[in-house]
Amino acid sequence: MPNALSRDYLYLRRLIIRICWAMLLLLTGCHQQVNGPDEKQDERILWAFAAESEIYYSSPALSLNEETVYFGTSSGAMQNQAANNALYAVTAATRKILWKFPLGIPEVRSSPAVCPDGSIAFVASARNFGTGEIPRDLLYKLSADGQLQWTFNINPGSQATVDVGQSAPTVGPDGAIYAAAGGLYAINPDGALKWKRFHPPAEDIRNAPVIGKDGILYFVYHNIPLTALDPTDGHTLWSRELGVNDHVLASPAIAANGTIIVATNPGVVYAVSSIGEILWSFDAASIGYTCTLRSSPAIDEDGTIYLGTNAGSPASVFLALNPDGTVKWIFEPTDLPSEVPSSHFDIYSSPAIGSDGLVYFGQEFGRVYGLHPRNGEIEWMVETKSGITWSSPALSRAGTLFISDLSGRLYAIKTSCQGLKTQATWPKFKYNNQNCGYKRQ
């Protein structure tokens, strides 16, 4: 576990990088015309919608019929919160705004999830407010037409704050919503508390649970071992320490045989069986790359595991691992400007596997890649106007990729796929385009 000195160093290093990035944006300009006639940079960009503030955490979610895109605004930990944050709903085909749910200062520190009835769940957070008038983390549920159904305070305590990571909700097949902040909460579809665990925590909890096809809930975080929980009452079925388990900010993925794949912040990937046995581990440092892992894994039909790295040395790379944890291939982005610090080429974005077999993801410098699954070669690349951090792509059946960048733009980008690869075991962050987080097959 890093000591206090190394944590301070990393904090200052990231602060300097953020300042350099902001200066670069000012120098290069961000003048793409959006929400009106397009100033097209790439013919594959069908449209871009500009929200009123930044999009740092939110990955887009698609409605059940994939005709609507939901996303929310938020700022990075080094930025002040905007005063006009909101959750948006726009048409997938034309970017027409259907509705906007205003939040004010609280920001969407999560990716929205679409419930079985078409309603939308998300978490809005207010930094530096403690237990004052504005709840630190509030779980919202809106109807499909943007009307508030209920809210639930999932962080009523006064524990230490955490300035990174998201509290993305997971939705079970019965409509129950699971979200973590001041503990792990299970909320019934009507907004009543079902159960809560790991409460009160020593610090804010910033990660998302996942649900296997057997209904078992899996959760892991800093000082919380990988834990399998019964969804009915939240009792522990088993738990497994993962060794160096410092701030697991990536949501797990579940393989075809029930194996849980966990990417930990210190750069180690673990495979744990459905009964809690560690099957293997992979340390990126073993192949010469020190890094942290915040990209949630995706798993292909053949068991290949894909994920990105950040804070990498000598570079932040994208990894493909075989089902046994050995390296299949490594993709290192090239043709990047030398004046930008290499550490700003991070890959927070979690991959999505398209029906065309390509592996799509965003990069912090402002690129969306599509890599060949066999060898990691670039088959497809589009540049965005600003950097991409936690936003992970959604792939609609119409062949459109949706992803957002730090400037507050949501992009609709034409691809050769017809949605997610249905044969893939875990095709994207939170499993499907609705970001539900449970394995349906």
XYZ file of C-alpha atoms in Angstrom:
441
model
C 0.000 0.000 0.000
C 1.477 3.408 -0.913
C 2.716 5.494 2.006
C 1.598 9.048 2.733
C 4.588 10.579 0.909
C 3.900 8.651 -2.294
C 0.204 9.550 -2.096
C 1.103 13.253 -1.786
C 3.470 12.914 -4.731
C 0.793 11.297 -6.885
C -1.715 13.971 -5.898
C 0.671 16.798 -6.849
C 1.652 15.006 -10.043
C -1.970 14.706 -11.136
C -2.678 18.333 -10.200
C 0.192 19.496 -12.419
C -1.046 17.274 -15.243
C -4.559 18.724 -14.953
C -3.191 22.259 -15.154
C -1.099 21.368 -18.223
C -4.128 19.790 -19.864
C -6.288 22.838 -19.216
C -3.598 25.080 -20.715
C -3.380 22.823 -23.768
C -7.124 23.066 -24.307
C -6.963 26.840 -24.126
C -4.122 26.936 -26.629
C -5.620 24.517 -29.135
C -9.177 25.768 -28.734
C -12.417 23.851 -28.389
C -14.631 25.523 -30.949
C -16.588 22.683 -32.476
C -20.078 23.903 -33.232
C -22.592 21.634 -31.562
C -26.332 21.486 -30.990
C -26.678 23.235 -34.357
C -25.108 22.800 -37.821
C -21.995 20.678 -37.345
C -18.446 21.725 -37.969
C -17.477 18.135 -38.762
C -13.994 16.992 -37.769
C -14.627 13.434 -38.919
C -17.437 12.193 -41.144
C -17.977 9.295 -38.748
C -19.083 11.737 -36.036
C -22.827 11.845 -36.665
C -23.445 14.547 -34.083
C -22.217 16.044 -30.829
C -24.408 17.410 -28.057
C -22.917 20.011 -25.709
C -24.143 19.921 -22.132
C -23.922 23.024 -19.963
C -21.035 21.675 -17.874
C -18.324 19.006 -17.927
C -18.788 15.249 -18.163
C -16.109 13.594 -16.043
C -17.661 10.429 -14.586
C -20.795 9.558 -16.510
C -20.913 6.817 -19.134
C -23.976 7.023 -21.385
C -26.860 4.588 -20.918
C -29.398 3.681 -23.582
C -33.125 3.232 -23.046
C -34.568 -0.254 -23.400
C -35.441 0.436 -27.061
C -32.096 2.244 -27.548
C -33.836 5.341 -28.899
C -32.802 7.588 -25.980
C -29.394 8.330 -24.466
C -29.069 9.265 -20.779
C -25.983 10.945 -19.292
C -25.084 13.342 -16.505
C -22.610 16.142 -15.879
C -19.823 16.309 -13.304
C -16.363 17.797 -12.802
C -13.036 16.224 -11.904
C -11.662 16.209 -8.389
C -9.306 19.103 -9.196
C -12.142 21.300 -10.494
C -14.844 23.221 -8.663
C -18.339 21.830 -8.972
C -20.497 23.578 -11.537
C -23.743 25.219 -10.474
C -25.791 23.826 -13.365
C -25.300 20.057 -13.276
C -28.087 17.901 -14.685
C -29.111 14.507 -16.004
C -29.973 14.673 -19.708
C -32.112 12.602 -22.053
C -31.531 13.100 -25.791
C -32.694 11.184 -28.836
C -30.135 8.710 -30.134
C -30.862 9.524 -33.763
C -30.923 13.326 -33.758
C -29.571 14.573 -30.346
C -32.894 16.329 -29.713
C -33.183 17.038 -26.023
C -36.191 15.234 -24.573
C -35.771 16.479 -21.047
C -33.207 17.725 -18.549
C -33.405 17.059 -14.817
C -31.606 19.987 -13.101
C -29.474 19.263 -10.028
C -27.622 22.518 -9.392
C -24.348 21.981 -7.502
C -24.695 18.220 -6.893
C -23.089 16.350 -9.779
C -23.836 13.002 -11.401
C -20.995 11.039 -9.856
C -22.170 7.876 -11.523
C -23.290 6.407 -14.781
C -27.074 6.206 -15.032
C -28.680 2.755 -15.072
C -31.969 1.890 -16.740
C -34.401 -0.239 -14.724
C -36.607 -3.039 -16.140
C -39.599 -0.650 -16.259
C -37.622 1.978 -18.197
C -37.008 4.284 -15.239
C -33.513 5.683 -14.608
C -31.367 5.435 -11.475
C -28.286 7.553 -10.761
C -26.317 9.024 -7.860
C -25.767 12.780 -7.437
C -22.987 13.955 -5.123
C -22.150 17.250 -3.451
C -18.483 17.592 -2.532
C -17.342 19.339 0.651
C -20.804 19.584 2.151
C -20.421 16.874 4.758
C -23.701 16.264 6.551
C -25.048 19.762 5.943
C -28.176 20.789 4.130
C -27.186 19.087 0.869
C -26.750 15.291 1.170
C -23.337 14.132 0.067
C -24.709 11.262 -2.038
C -28.336 10.988 -3.071
C -29.719 8.092 -5.117
C -32.338 9.304 -7.601
C -34.952 7.384 -9.527
C -36.669 9.145 -12.433
C -39.432 7.967 -14.716
C -38.665 7.496 -18.401
C -40.088 10.979 -19.073
C -37.830 12.619 -16.481
C -40.215 12.906 -13.527
C -38.829 12.365 -10.048
C -40.123 9.155 -8.449
C -38.031 9.162 -5.279
C -34.632 9.866 -3.710
C -32.699 8.006 -1.016
C -29.757 9.321 1.008
C -27.039 6.661 0.676
C -24.372 8.624 2.550
C -25.735 10.076 5.802
C -22.487 9.579 7.756
C -19.471 11.780 8.372
C -16.603 9.499 7.319
C -13.576 10.622 5.313
C -14.280 11.787 1.778
C -12.770 10.177 -1.318
C -12.001 12.506 -4.225
C -11.934 9.927 -7.016
C -14.196 7.144 -8.288
C -17.890 6.857 -8.972
C -20.906 5.437 -7.172
C -22.681 3.878 -10.143
C -25.923 2.018 -9.299
C -26.582 -1.573 -10.324
C -30.122 -2.777 -11.054
C -31.235 -6.342 -10.399
C -33.740 -8.294 -12.492
C -36.461 -7.513 -9.926
C -35.799 -3.773 -10.166
C -33.924 -3.520 -6.850
C -31.163 -0.910 -6.994
C -27.746 -1.395 -5.386
C -25.478 1.615 -4.855
C -22.485 2.370 -2.638
C -21.347 5.572 -0.928
C -21.782 5.606 2.879
C -22.106 1.806 2.758
C -23.580 -0.578 0.225
C -27.333 0.014 -0.011
C -30.049 -2.158 -1.517
C -33.191 -0.177 -2.324
C -36.498 -1.684 -3.415
C -38.147 -0.397 -6.626
C -40.533 1.735 -4.552
C -37.652 3.537 -2.797
C -37.805 1.643 0.510
C -34.625 0.333 2.104
C -34.121 -3.385 1.500
C -30.828 -3.726 3.412
C -27.430 -2.067 3.876
C -23.929 -3.436 4.441
C -20.463 -2.100 5.243
C -22.044 0.766 7.167
C -20.630 3.017 8.455
C -17.426 2.825 6.396
C -14.109 4.434 7.285
C -14.314 6.450 4.073
C -16.690 7.048 1.178
C -17.174 3.939 -0.965
C -16.689 4.591 -4.689
C -17.298 1.441 -6.703
C -20.179 -0.446 -8.292
C -21.373 -3.987 -7.502
C -22.194 -6.564 -10.163
C -24.709 -9.411 -10.188
C -24.140 -12.910 -11.578
C -26.727 -14.871 -13.544
C -27.469 -16.787 -10.324
C -28.472 -13.492 -8.665
C -25.458 -13.316 -6.345
C -24.137 -9.805 -5.739
C -20.351 -9.216 -5.833
C -18.663 -6.153 -4.350
C -15.100 -5.042 -3.547
C -13.440 -1.825 -2.417
C -10.620 -0.472 -0.261
C -10.659 -2.400 3.036
C -13.638 -4.425 1.770
C -12.579 -7.845 0.443
C -14.217 -9.251 -2.646
C -17.529 -10.308 -1.112
C -20.383 -12.425 -2.429
C -23.716 -11.339 -0.928
C -27.173 -12.852 -0.913
C -29.446 -10.322 -2.658
C -32.408 -11.066 -0.384
C -30.911 -9.774 2.860
C -27.287 -8.906 2.061
C -25.654 -11.565 4.223
C -22.153 -12.667 3.253
C -21.851 -15.936 1.340
C -18.061 -15.705 1.168
C -15.303 -13.099 1.071
C -11.767 -13.184 -0.245
C -8.841 -10.871 0.473
C -6.969 -10.023 -2.695
C -3.599 -9.113 -1.248
C -2.708 -5.565 -2.235
C -6.287 -4.366 -2.361
C -5.908 -0.589 -2.209
C -8.841 1.355 -3.634
C -10.502 -0.977 -6.119
C -12.186 1.606 -8.324
C -12.970 -0.681 -11.278
C -16.237 -2.597 -11.287
C -15.724 -6.390 -11.606
C -16.647 -8.512 -14.616
C -18.025 -12.070 -14.593
C -16.789 -14.799 -16.939
C -18.881 -17.557 -18.516
C -18.012 -20.064 -15.777
C -18.822 -17.578 -13.001
C -15.231 -16.480 -12.391
C -15.037 -12.893 -11.125
C -12.365 -10.688 -12.709
C -11.211 -7.795 -10.525
C -8.796 -5.038 -11.601
C -7.220 -3.363 -8.564
C -5.753 0.121 -8.354
C -2.165 -1.084 -7.683
C -2.090 -2.675 -11.147
C -2.985 -6.274 -10.310
C -5.798 -8.281 -11.950
C -7.320 -11.196 -10.018
C -9.475 -14.091 -11.167
C -11.604 -15.513 -8.342
C -13.846 -18.541 -8.669
C -17.564 -18.429 -7.913
C -16.813 -20.019 -4.525
C -14.128 -17.505 -3.585
C -10.857 -19.229 -4.569
C -8.116 -17.141 -6.211
C -7.391 -18.881 -9.525
C -4.638 -16.561 -10.749
C -3.335 -13.016 -10.576
C -1.565 -10.827 -13.101
C 0.637 -7.887 -12.134
C 1.258 -5.371 -14.922
C 4.660 -4.671 -13.373
C 5.659 -8.229 -14.295
C 5.742 -7.186 -17.970
C 7.515 -3.904 -17.331
C 4.541 -1.549 -16.868
C 3.845 0.049 -13.505
C 0.354 1.480 -13.513
C -2.965 1.803 -11.780
C -6.163 0.158 -13.010
C -9.441 2.100 -13.118
C -10.799 0.658 -16.359
C -13.381 -2.066 -15.693
C -12.686 -5.297 -17.603
C -14.692 -6.637 -20.541
C -14.645 -10.349 -21.401
C -14.926 -11.719 -24.931
C -16.555 -14.904 -26.180
C -13.267 -16.831 -25.992
C -12.541 -15.596 -22.466
C -10.088 -12.843 -23.464
C -10.057 -10.042 -20.896
C -9.659 -6.436 -22.062
C -8.876 -3.386 -19.929
C -6.934 -0.130 -19.967
C -4.267 1.240 -17.640
C -3.487 4.685 -16.300
C -0.606 6.486 -14.569
C 1.504 4.055 -16.565
C 5.272 3.948 -16.813
C 6.774 3.882 -19.363
C 3.284 4.287 -20.906
C -0.421 3.798 -20.235
C -1.329 0.798 -22.364
C -4.368 -1.286 -23.233
C -4.146 -4.956 -22.277
C -5.608 -8.173 -23.622
C -5.177 -11.119 -21.247
C -5.826 -14.765 -21.992
C -8.337 -16.620 -19.789
C -5.426 -17.960 -17.697
C -4.032 -14.483 -16.988
C -1.164 -14.550 -19.456
C -0.685 -11.672 -21.885
C -2.323 -12.015 -25.299
C -1.245 -8.616 -26.627
C -0.417 -5.073 -25.537
C -1.527 -1.918 -27.349
C 0.507 1.207 -26.718
C -0.987 4.353 -28.308
C 1.472 6.142 -30.578
C 1.566 9.299 -32.693
C 0.860 11.450 -29.640
C 2.200 14.985 -29.150
C 5.547 15.136 -27.374
C 4.653 18.387 -25.580
C 1.894 16.662 -23.592
C 3.021 14.603 -20.563
C 2.849 10.889 -21.412
C 0.992 10.269 -18.161
C -1.913 12.200 -19.653
C -2.571 9.439 -22.152
C -4.378 7.398 -19.491
C -7.143 4.909 -20.247
C -9.816 5.192 -17.555
C -12.483 4.325 -20.112
C -13.766 0.746 -19.920
C -13.907 -1.185 -23.202
C -16.980 -2.328 -25.128
C -16.908 -5.284 -27.517
C -18.823 -4.701 -30.741
C -20.676 -7.237 -32.862
C -17.938 -6.644 -35.454
C -15.450 -8.049 -32.938
C -13.633 -4.747 -32.439
C -12.794 -3.575 -28.944
C -13.816 0.083 -28.463
C -12.634 2.449 -25.711
C -11.750 6.078 -25.050
C -8.417 7.646 -24.096
C -7.750 10.649 -21.881
C -5.993 12.555 -24.671
C -9.237 12.551 -26.674
C -9.323 9.496 -28.893
C -11.763 6.639 -29.361
C -10.119 3.457 -30.581
C -11.402 0.272 -32.160
C -8.806 -2.516 -31.909
C -8.669 -5.870 -33.661
C -9.287 -8.623 -31.092
C -6.632 -10.941 -32.542
C -3.591 -8.686 -32.308
C -4.614 -5.279 -30.935
C -3.943 -3.423 -34.167
C -5.869 -0.202 -34.787
C -8.821 -0.826 -37.098
C -10.656 2.396 -36.284
C -9.948 5.682 -34.514
C -11.864 8.937 -34.014
C -10.613 12.049 -32.237
C -12.820 14.043 -29.871
C -12.489 17.708 -28.967
C -11.386 17.056 -25.402
C -10.112 14.259 -23.175
C -12.122 11.179 -22.199
C -11.838 9.988 -18.609
C -14.368 7.648 -16.970
C -16.836 7.694 -19.866
C -17.152 4.247 -21.424
C -18.842 3.593 -24.759
C -22.336 2.293 -25.411
C -22.889 0.566 -28.783
C -26.410 0.651 -30.188
C -27.940 -1.870 -32.581
C -28.099 0.961 -35.139
C -24.305 0.893 -35.252
C -23.736 4.076 -33.243
C -21.136 4.459 -30.500
C -21.958 6.951 -27.741
C -19.255 8.428 -25.508
C -18.650 11.772 -23.762
C -15.616 13.973 -23.151
C -14.433 16.497 -20.577
C -15.772 19.476 -22.526
C -19.310 18.251 -21.833
C -19.918 16.839 -25.307
C -21.789 13.609 -25.923
C -20.747 12.093 -29.263
C -22.653 9.805 -31.613
C -20.091 8.031 -33.798
C -20.801 5.686 -36.711
C -19.216 2.225 -36.482
C -19.317 -0.998 -38.477
C -20.982 -2.948 -35.663
C -24.652 -3.586 -34.947
C -24.479 -3.231 -31.207
C -22.665 -5.174 -28.545
C -21.312 -8.618 -29.303
C -24.051 -10.850 -27.925
C -21.712 -13.842 -27.658
C -19.282 -11.928 -25.432
C -19.383 -13.031 -21.812
C -19.238 -9.516 -20.334
C -19.233 -7.097 -23.290
C -18.863 -3.729 -21.510
C -18.810 -1.711 -18.300
C -21.846 -2.763 -16.221
C -22.551 -5.524 -18.789
C -25.095 -3.926 -21.136
C -26.099 -0.633 -22.762
C -28.487 0.055 -19.873
C -25.557 -0.152 -17.378
C -27.559 -2.577 -15.229
C -24.551 -4.551 -14.030
C -26.165 -7.972 -13.974
C -25.427 -10.936 -16.158
C -28.587 -12.019 -17.953
C -27.322 -15.167 -19.684
